[in-house]
Amino acid sequence: MKICIECGKEVAELYDGLCRECYIKSHTFTDLPRRIYLTTCPKCGRVRYKNSWREESIDNAIRKAIKNSLTVAPELEGHSISLSCRVKGKSVYICTISITGTFKGLEITEEKITEIIVKKELCRSCSRKAGHYFEAILQIRGDRRVPTDKEMNEIIDEIKENMNNLKKQGKEIFITKIVPTRGGVDIYISDRGFTKKMVQTLHNKLGGTIKTTSKQSGMKDGRTQYRMTYLLRLPYYRKGDFVSKGEKLLYVKSIERRKVQLVDMDSWERKVIDDKMMDELKMVGDYSILKEAVVVSQSENEAQILDPYTFATVDVKKPHQIKLEKTIKIVKWKDRIYLFPYQDL
C-alpha cells in the first residue's frame, strides 16, 4: 500500500504522490482562454479560418472556435462538452462550457467561461467587389448580327452556374458588372483563369471565333499583371436556323465542339461538318419561317398539302415513307415547299 502525501490515506495507487480524490481536488483537467477572437465579414457573413473564408452560421463558428481552443487532459476519458452563450453588446458572446468525463472511474465535471469577441473585416471577395475588381472581360458579339437577348441571357446564366459550382468547392468568383453595348455585351469577371476556361466552353458549345488581347494593369510581387479581354464572336447561324448552299436548303440541327450537324431538307439526311465550312453557306432564316400546313391527302411517297401562303393544294414529295399528321410544319423557299421532319428534330 502507498500513502497519499496530502491526506495520509493508504491507497493502492498514487498520482503525482496523491490519492485519486486529492489528485482530482488539486488538478485541473481542462484549459480554455478567457477570450477567443472570431473574424466575420460584415457584408456576406463568412467566417475567417486562418487564410480562408467559409460560409457558416455564427453559432457553429463559436462552437468550432471553442473546440479548437479547449485543451482536455488525456487522462479525462470519454469526455463530452455542452455550452450555452448569451449576447453581450453587438460583438461579444459570453459562453459557459461544461466538460464532463471520467478519471479512474470517477465522474468529473469542470466549467469554463470565455468571451467570444467577434471582429468585423471584409473578406477578400467582398473587398474586391466593393472595389469593382476584375481580371478579365468577356465580350459577346455576333458575326454579321447582334446576339439576341435570349442568347446573351443564356450565356450569363451558364457563367453564373459555373461560378456557383466553384463556390460549393470554396472558390469565390464573381461578375463585377455587365455592360450592354451596341453589338452585344461586356461581362467583367474577377478571375482571369475562369474567364479563359469559360470562353473555351462557350466556344465549343456555340461555335464562332475567339480573339484574345491583354492590357497591363500593374505590378504584384515584382511581376507585371495583365487584364485580359476575350472576344467571343458568335457565328451568323444558330441552332434552329435554315441555311442554303446553292439550291440546297439545310437545317441547323445542333452545334457542338465546333461541329455543326445539318439536315438536308430535301432528303432529311444528316451530315456533320466543321464550323469553318459554314462560311460557304448563306442564311435563309430562323425557326420563325416554319409555317403550319394542312395535309389534304397522302400516299407513301407524296402528300397533298394546303399552301399556307396561296391556299392552293400542292403536291410535296415525302423524303421518308411516314404517315403524316393532319397538320405539318413546312418551309417555303424559292417557291418550293419542304416538309419539316418534326418527329425527329
PDB file of C-alpha atoms in Angstrom, residues 39 42 117 144 164 194 211 225 261 326:
ATOM      1  CA  THR A  39     -13.417  37.373 -37.556  1.00  0.00           C
ATOM      2  CA  PRO A  42     -19.920  42.271 -42.304  1.00  0.00           C
ATOM      3  CA  ILE A 117     -15.003  38.645 -29.396  1.00  0.00           C
ATOM      4  CA  ARG A 144     -22.950  39.908 -89.172  1.00  0.00           C
ATOM      5  CA  ASN A 164     -21.980  28.617 -58.187  1.00  0.00           C
ATOM      6  CA  PHE A 194     -12.020  31.137 -65.000  1.00  0.00           C
ATOM      7  CA  LYS A 211      -9.847  36.791 -80.052  1.00  0.00           C
ATOM      8  CA  GLN A 225      -0.084  41.967 -64.075  1.00  0.00           C
ATOM      9  CA  GLN A 261     -24.994  18.960 -87.717  1.00  0.00           C
ATOM     10  CA  LYS A 326     -53.408  16.188 -90.117  1.00  0.00           C
TER      11      LYS A 326
END
